[in-house]
Amino acid sequence: MCADGFFGNSLDGTKSDCQKCPCPEGATCAQTKLIAEGGAESSDVTCFDCPSGSTGNRCEKCQTDFFGDPLNGRPCQKCNCNGNMEPGVPGNCDGVTGECKKCVHYTKGYNCQACELGTYGNPLTSSQEQGWKGCKNCGCNPDGTKAGEDNCNQDDGQCKCKNGVGGKHCEICLEGYYGHGEEEGCLE
């Protein structure tokens, strides 16, 4: 038999009977016969016991939630989306670069490290630290909030109110003002 990490037919009697497995990080392998339509035979090598996070016939790609390039010396490692992705969803992060592609909890960025516009919080902290994971919708009242995509403070969620309008969500007229919902804000 060929030793672990090698494949071939050790009984042929040549120096090249057993060849090193074409697998990353010393994974074991076996030679398999393939029979095509018409009966033509060929063989292929399949890797087993792939390193953590890698998969494929030759351990050549990374599993879901991992990234790297195992055949070119970059072992698969866990994607770093700061806990702002749903584990196990194909395409969560780029399998080679690690860029997060499906951020959740109103987050965005290469590693889901920033809040989307109209949301606030700290996407890098745990739900125990701030009371929720990721970012939270500011919930600005459209009738009392200034127009524009950047309509709330991303640190504390305070909405940017029109003239004479107050409240965290710009939901009330300030004292001495009336007519909430007017185009310019509340009237004096």
PDB file of C-alpha atoms in Angstrom:
ATOM      1  CA  MET A   1       0.000   0.000   0.000  1.00  0.00           C
ATOM      2  CA  CYS A   2       1.033   3.580  -0.511  1.00  0.00           C
ATOM      3  CA  ALA A   3       1.605   5.477   2.727  1.00  0.00           C
ATOM      4  CA  ASP A   4      -0.828   8.157   3.919  1.00  0.00           C
ATOM      5  CA  GLY A   5      -0.351  11.286   1.829  1.00  0.00           C
ATOM      6  CA  PHE A   6       0.525   9.236  -1.306  1.00  0.00           C
ATOM      7  CA  PHE A   7      -1.517   7.453  -4.001  1.00  0.00           C
ATOM      8  CA  GLY A   8      -0.943   4.934  -6.768  1.00  0.00           C
ATOM      9  CA  ASN A   9      -0.336   1.227  -7.222  1.00  0.00           C
ATOM     10  CA  SER A  10       2.578   0.165  -5.063  1.00  0.00           C
ATOM     11  CA  LEU A  11       2.746  -3.193  -6.859  1.00  0.00           C
ATOM     12  CA  ASP A  12       3.864  -1.880 -10.281  1.00  0.00           C
ATOM     13  CA  GLY A  13       7.531  -2.155  -9.338  1.00  0.00           C
ATOM     14  CA  THR A  14       8.629   1.323 -10.428  1.00  0.00           C
ATOM     15  CA  LYS A  15      10.052   4.268  -8.487  1.00  0.00           C
ATOM     16  CA  SER A  16       6.923   6.310  -9.230  1.00  0.00           C
ATOM     17  CA  ASP A  17       4.432   3.732  -7.927  1.00  0.00           C
ATOM     18  CA  CYS A  18       3.343   6.008  -5.073  1.00  0.00           C
ATOM     19  CA  GLN A  19       3.009   9.737  -5.768  1.00  0.00           C
ATOM     20  CA  LYS A  20       2.414  12.554  -3.298  1.00  0.00           C
ATOM     21  CA  CYS A  21      -1.257  13.483  -2.946  1.00  0.00           C
ATOM     22  CA  PRO A  22      -2.117  16.757  -4.746  1.00  0.00           C
ATOM     23  CA  CYS A  23      -3.906  17.986  -1.647  1.00  0.00           C
ATOM     24  CA  PRO A  24      -3.182  20.941   0.648  1.00  0.00           C
ATOM     25  CA  GLU A  25      -1.730  20.515   4.157  1.00  0.00           C
ATOM     26  CA  GLY A  26      -1.077  16.784   3.863  1.00  0.00           C
ATOM     27  CA  ALA A  27      -4.678  15.597   3.407  1.00  0.00           C
ATOM     28  CA  THR A  28      -4.959  11.936   2.479  1.00  0.00           C
ATOM     29  CA  CYS A  29      -6.140  10.867  -0.964  1.00  0.00           C
ATOM     30  CA  ALA A  30      -7.179   7.919  -3.093  1.00  0.00           C
ATOM     31  CA  GLN A  31      -7.134   7.193  -6.791  1.00  0.00           C
ATOM     32  CA  THR A  32     -10.577   6.526  -8.215  1.00  0.00           C
ATOM     33  CA  LYS A  33     -11.597   5.044 -11.551  1.00  0.00           C
ATOM     34  CA  LEU A  34     -13.995   7.012 -13.687  1.00  0.00           C
ATOM     35  CA  ILE A  35     -15.979   5.298 -16.439  1.00  0.00           C
ATOM     36  CA  ALA A  36     -17.361   7.662 -19.050  1.00  0.00           C
ATOM     37  CA  GLU A  37     -20.257   6.995 -21.406  1.00  0.00           C
ATOM     38  CA  GLY A  38     -19.114   4.481 -23.958  1.00  0.00           C
ATOM     39  CA  GLY A  39     -16.992   2.605 -21.403  1.00  0.00           C
ATOM     40  CA  ALA A  40     -13.805   4.678 -21.620  1.00  0.00           C
ATOM     41  CA  GLU A  41     -11.879   4.512 -18.334  1.00  0.00           C
ATOM     42  CA  SER A  42      -9.863   7.219 -16.669  1.00  0.00           C
ATOM     43  CA  SER A  43      -8.736   7.889 -13.143  1.00  0.00           C
ATOM     44  CA  ASP A  44      -8.748  10.821 -10.810  1.00  0.00           C
ATOM     45  CA  VAL A  45      -7.427  11.558  -7.344  1.00  0.00           C
ATOM     46  CA  THR A  46      -9.833  12.524  -4.573  1.00  0.00           C
ATOM     47  CA  CYS A  47      -8.640  14.132  -1.338  1.00  0.00           C
ATOM     48  CA  PHE A  48     -10.018  13.153   2.081  1.00  0.00           C
ATOM     49  CA  ASP A  49      -9.641  14.641   5.539  1.00  0.00           C
ATOM     50  CA  CYS A  50      -9.484  18.151   4.091  1.00  0.00           C
ATOM     51  CA  PRO A  51      -8.070  20.855   6.372  1.00  0.00           C
ATOM     52  CA  SER A  52     -10.626  22.739   8.450  1.00  0.00           C
ATOM     53  CA  GLY A  53     -12.889  24.950   6.347  1.00  0.00           C
ATOM     54  CA  SER A  54     -11.927  23.496   2.959  1.00  0.00           C
ATOM     55  CA  THR A  55     -13.891  21.216   0.655  1.00  0.00           C
ATOM     56  CA  GLY A  56     -13.922  19.812  -2.877  1.00  0.00           C
ATOM     57  CA  ASN A  57     -12.366  16.791  -4.607  1.00  0.00           C
ATOM     58  CA  ARG A  58      -8.920  18.305  -4.039  1.00  0.00           C
ATOM     59  CA  CYS A  59      -9.743  20.423  -0.950  1.00  0.00           C
ATOM     60  CA  GLU A  60      -9.416  23.252  -3.445  1.00  0.00           C
ATOM     61  CA  LYS A  61     -12.106  25.626  -2.215  1.00  0.00           C
ATOM     62  CA  CYS A  62     -13.449  26.960   1.031  1.00  0.00           C
ATOM     63  CA  GLN A  63     -16.714  25.939   2.657  1.00  0.00           C
ATOM     64  CA  THR A  64     -19.568  28.380   3.255  1.00  0.00           C
ATOM     65  CA  ASP A  65     -18.552  30.974   5.898  1.00  0.00           C
ATOM     66  CA  PHE A  66     -14.820  30.483   5.123  1.00  0.00           C
ATOM     67  CA  PHE A  67     -12.374  32.144   2.711  1.00  0.00           C
ATOM     68  CA  GLY A  68      -8.886  31.511   1.355  1.00  0.00           C
ATOM     69  CA  ASP A  69      -7.068  29.805  -1.520  1.00  0.00           C
ATOM     70  CA  PRO A  70      -5.923  26.399  -0.222  1.00  0.00           C
ATOM     71  CA  LEU A  71      -4.169  25.267  -3.403  1.00  0.00           C
ATOM     72  CA  ASN A  72      -2.038  28.408  -3.420  1.00  0.00           C
ATOM     73  CA  GLY A  73      -0.952  28.312   0.221  1.00  0.00           C
ATOM     74  CA  ARG A  74      -3.742  30.414   1.783  1.00  0.00           C
ATOM     75  CA  PRO A  75      -5.622  28.062   4.146  1.00  0.00           C
ATOM     76  CA  CYS A  76      -9.350  28.587   4.625  1.00  0.00           C
ATOM     77  CA  GLN A  77     -10.264  30.722   7.609  1.00  0.00           C
ATOM     78  CA  LYS A  78     -13.552  31.897   9.098  1.00  0.00           C
ATOM     79  CA  CYS A  79     -15.128  34.951   7.477  1.00  0.00           C
ATOM     80  CA  ASN A  80     -14.950  38.029   9.709  1.00  0.00           C
ATOM     81  CA  CYS A  81     -18.339  39.709   9.393  1.00  0.00           C
ATOM     82  CA  ASN A  82     -18.399  40.814  13.039  1.00  0.00           C
ATOM     83  CA  GLY A  83     -21.358  38.535  13.810  1.00  0.00           C
ATOM     84  CA  ASN A  84     -23.498  40.444  11.315  1.00  0.00           C
ATOM     85  CA  MET A  85     -24.250  37.570   8.922  1.00  0.00           C
ATOM     86  CA  GLU A  86     -26.493  34.519   9.044  1.00  0.00           C
ATOM     87  CA  PRO A  87     -24.187  31.496   9.433  1.00  0.00           C
ATOM     88  CA  GLY A  88     -24.433  28.779   6.798  1.00  0.00           C
ATOM     89  CA  VAL A  89     -25.921  30.909   4.013  1.00  0.00           C
ATOM     90  CA  PRO A  90     -24.056  30.343   0.726  1.00  0.00           C
ATOM     91  CA  GLY A  91     -22.453  33.554  -0.535  1.00  0.00           C
ATOM     92  CA  ASN A  92     -22.245  35.203   2.913  1.00  0.00           C
ATOM     93  CA  CYS A  93     -18.695  36.200   2.124  1.00  0.00           C
ATOM     94  CA  ASP A  94     -16.422  35.940  -0.900  1.00  0.00           C
ATOM     95  CA  GLY A  95     -14.769  32.507  -0.739  1.00  0.00           C
ATOM     96  CA  VAL A  96     -11.382  33.890  -1.798  1.00  0.00           C
ATOM     97  CA  THR A  97     -11.136  37.462  -0.431  1.00  0.00           C
ATOM     98  CA  GLY A  98     -13.366  37.188   2.661  1.00  0.00           C
ATOM     99  CA  GLU A  99     -15.401  40.293   1.773  1.00  0.00           C
ATOM    100  CA  CYS A 100     -18.800  40.084   3.472  1.00  0.00           C
ATOM    101  CA  LYS A 101     -21.591  40.039   0.894  1.00  0.00           C
ATOM    102  CA  LYS A 102     -24.780  39.492   2.917  1.00  0.00           C
ATOM    103  CA  CYS A 103     -24.612  41.751   5.965  1.00  0.00           C
ATOM    104  CA  VAL A 104     -27.616  41.678   8.312  1.00  0.00           C
ATOM    105  CA  HIS A 105     -28.801  43.843  11.237  1.00  0.00           C
ATOM    106  CA  TYR A 106     -28.710  47.019   9.059  1.00  0.00           C
ATOM    107  CA  THR A 107     -24.926  46.786   8.633  1.00  0.00           C
ATOM    108  CA  LYS A 108     -22.677  47.291   5.620  1.00  0.00           C
ATOM    109  CA  GLY A 109     -18.992  47.366   4.688  1.00  0.00           C
ATOM    110  CA  TYR A 110     -16.221  44.906   3.853  1.00  0.00           C
ATOM    111  CA  ASN A 111     -16.603  43.251   7.278  1.00  0.00           C
ATOM    112  CA  CYS A 112     -20.171  44.456   8.084  1.00  0.00           C
ATOM    113  CA  GLN A 113     -18.491  47.017  10.352  1.00  0.00           C
ATOM    114  CA  ALA A 114     -20.622  50.112   9.581  1.00  0.00           C
ATOM    115  CA  CYS A 115     -24.271  51.099   9.970  1.00  0.00           C
ATOM    116  CA  GLU A 116     -26.460  51.673   6.920  1.00  0.00           C
ATOM    117  CA  LEU A 117     -27.818  55.201   6.479  1.00  0.00           C
ATOM    118  CA  GLY A 118     -30.923  55.762   8.599  1.00  0.00           C
ATOM    119  CA  THR A 119     -29.685  53.431  11.334  1.00  0.00           C
ATOM    120  CA  TYR A 120     -27.558  53.767  14.464  1.00  0.00           C
ATOM    121  CA  GLY A 121     -25.542  51.724  16.926  1.00  0.00           C
ATOM    122  CA  ASN A 122     -22.192  49.977  17.057  1.00  0.00           C
ATOM    123  CA  PRO A 123     -22.055  46.974  14.704  1.00  0.00           C
ATOM    124  CA  LEU A 124     -18.866  45.740  16.376  1.00  0.00           C
ATOM    125  CA  THR A 125     -20.371  45.160  19.825  1.00  0.00           C
ATOM    126  CA  SER A 126     -22.368  42.220  21.097  1.00  0.00           C
ATOM    127  CA  SER A 127     -26.109  42.286  21.732  1.00  0.00           C
ATOM    128  CA  GLN A 128     -25.367  42.087  25.475  1.00  0.00           C
ATOM    129  CA  GLU A 129     -23.276  45.268  25.346  1.00  0.00           C
ATOM    130  CA  GLN A 130     -25.769  47.523  23.552  1.00  0.00           C
ATOM    131  CA  GLY A 131     -29.065  45.647  23.839  1.00  0.00           C
ATOM    132  CA  TRP A 132     -29.226  44.614  20.156  1.00  0.00           C
ATOM    133  CA  LYS A 133     -26.862  43.205  17.546  1.00  0.00           C
ATOM    134  CA  GLY A 134     -25.642  45.384  14.696  1.00  0.00           C
ATOM    135  CA  CYS A 135     -27.510  48.587  14.011  1.00  0.00           C
ATOM    136  CA  LYS A 136     -31.075  49.676  14.690  1.00  0.00           C
ATOM    137  CA  ASN A 137     -33.458  51.641  12.477  1.00  0.00           C
ATOM    138  CA  CYS A 138     -33.739  55.264  13.653  1.00  0.00           C
ATOM    139  CA  GLY A 139     -37.500  55.245  13.013  1.00  0.00           C
ATOM    140  CA  CYS A 140     -37.590  58.894  11.970  1.00  0.00           C
ATOM    141  CA  ASN A 141     -41.025  60.416  11.355  1.00  0.00           C
ATOM    142  CA  PRO A 142     -40.943  61.374   7.657  1.00  0.00           C
ATOM    143  CA  ASP A 143     -43.246  64.381   8.228  1.00  0.00           C
ATOM    144  CA  GLY A 144     -40.912  65.948  10.798  1.00  0.00           C
ATOM    145  CA  THR A 145     -37.484  64.833   9.557  1.00  0.00           C
ATOM    146  CA  LYS A 146     -35.238  66.724   7.147  1.00  0.00           C
ATOM    147  CA  ALA A 147     -35.091  65.152   3.701  1.00  0.00           C
ATOM    148  CA  GLY A 148     -32.034  63.165   2.702  1.00  0.00           C
ATOM    149  CA  GLU A 149     -30.556  59.759   3.232  1.00  0.00           C
ATOM    150  CA  ASP A 150     -28.405  60.830   6.190  1.00  0.00           C
ATOM    151  CA  ASN A 151     -31.368  61.840   8.359  1.00  0.00           C
ATOM    152  CA  CYS A 152     -30.237  60.598  11.776  1.00  0.00           C
ATOM    153  CA  ASN A 153     -27.175  60.538  13.993  1.00  0.00           C
ATOM    154  CA  GLN A 154     -25.505  57.124  13.669  1.00  0.00           C
ATOM    155  CA  ASP A 155     -24.220  57.231  17.256  1.00  0.00           C
ATOM    156  CA  ASP A 156     -27.430  57.849  19.219  1.00  0.00           C
ATOM    157  CA  GLY A 157     -30.296  57.597  16.672  1.00  0.00           C
ATOM    158  CA  GLN A 158     -31.438  61.210  17.074  1.00  0.00           C
ATOM    159  CA  CYS A 159     -33.296  62.150  13.894  1.00  0.00           C
ATOM    160  CA  LYS A 160     -32.451  65.440  12.166  1.00  0.00           C
ATOM    161  CA  CYS A 161     -35.641  67.459  12.603  1.00  0.00           C
ATOM    162  CA  LYS A 162     -37.163  70.162  10.435  1.00  0.00           C
ATOM    163  CA  ASN A 163     -37.541  73.687  11.826  1.00  0.00           C
ATOM    164  CA  GLY A 164     -39.685  73.801  15.000  1.00  0.00           C
ATOM    165  CA  VAL A 165     -39.886  69.993  15.265  1.00  0.00           C
ATOM    166  CA  GLY A 166     -38.546  67.979  18.199  1.00  0.00           C
ATOM    167  CA  GLY A 167     -38.425  64.552  19.790  1.00  0.00           C
ATOM    168  CA  LYS A 168     -35.968  61.732  19.131  1.00  0.00           C
ATOM    169  CA  HIS A 169     -37.947  60.715  16.045  1.00  0.00           C
ATOM    170  CA  CYS A 170     -39.011  64.269  15.042  1.00  0.00           C
ATOM    171  CA  GLU A 171     -42.565  63.387  15.988  1.00  0.00           C
ATOM    172  CA  ILE A 172     -43.755  66.541  17.810  1.00  0.00           C
ATOM    173  CA  CYS A 173     -43.796  70.294  17.415  1.00  0.00           C
ATOM    174  CA  LEU A 174     -41.617  72.184  19.880  1.00  0.00           C
ATOM    175  CA  GLU A 175     -43.323  74.463  22.439  1.00  0.00           C
ATOM    176  CA  GLY A 176     -44.611  77.571  20.671  1.00  0.00           C
ATOM    177  CA  TYR A 177     -44.949  75.774  17.308  1.00  0.00           C
ATOM    178  CA  TYR A 178     -47.868  74.028  15.579  1.00  0.00           C
ATOM    179  CA  GLY A 179     -48.743  72.236  12.333  1.00  0.00           C
ATOM    180  CA  HIS A 180     -46.611  69.106  12.432  1.00  0.00           C
ATOM    181  CA  GLY A 181     -46.261  67.735   8.910  1.00  0.00           C
ATOM    182  CA  GLU A 182     -45.867  71.074   7.119  1.00  0.00           C
ATOM    183  CA  GLU A 183     -43.232  71.014   4.361  1.00  0.00           C
ATOM    184  CA  GLU A 184     -40.838  73.363   6.195  1.00  0.00           C
ATOM    185  CA  GLY A 185     -41.552  71.926   9.641  1.00  0.00           C
ATOM    186  CA  CYS A 186     -43.769  73.252  12.418  1.00  0.00           C
ATOM    187  CA  LEU A 187     -44.997  76.826  12.138  1.00  0.00           C
ATOM    188  CA  GLU A 188     -44.275  79.419  14.822  1.00  0.00           C
TER     189      GLU A 188
END
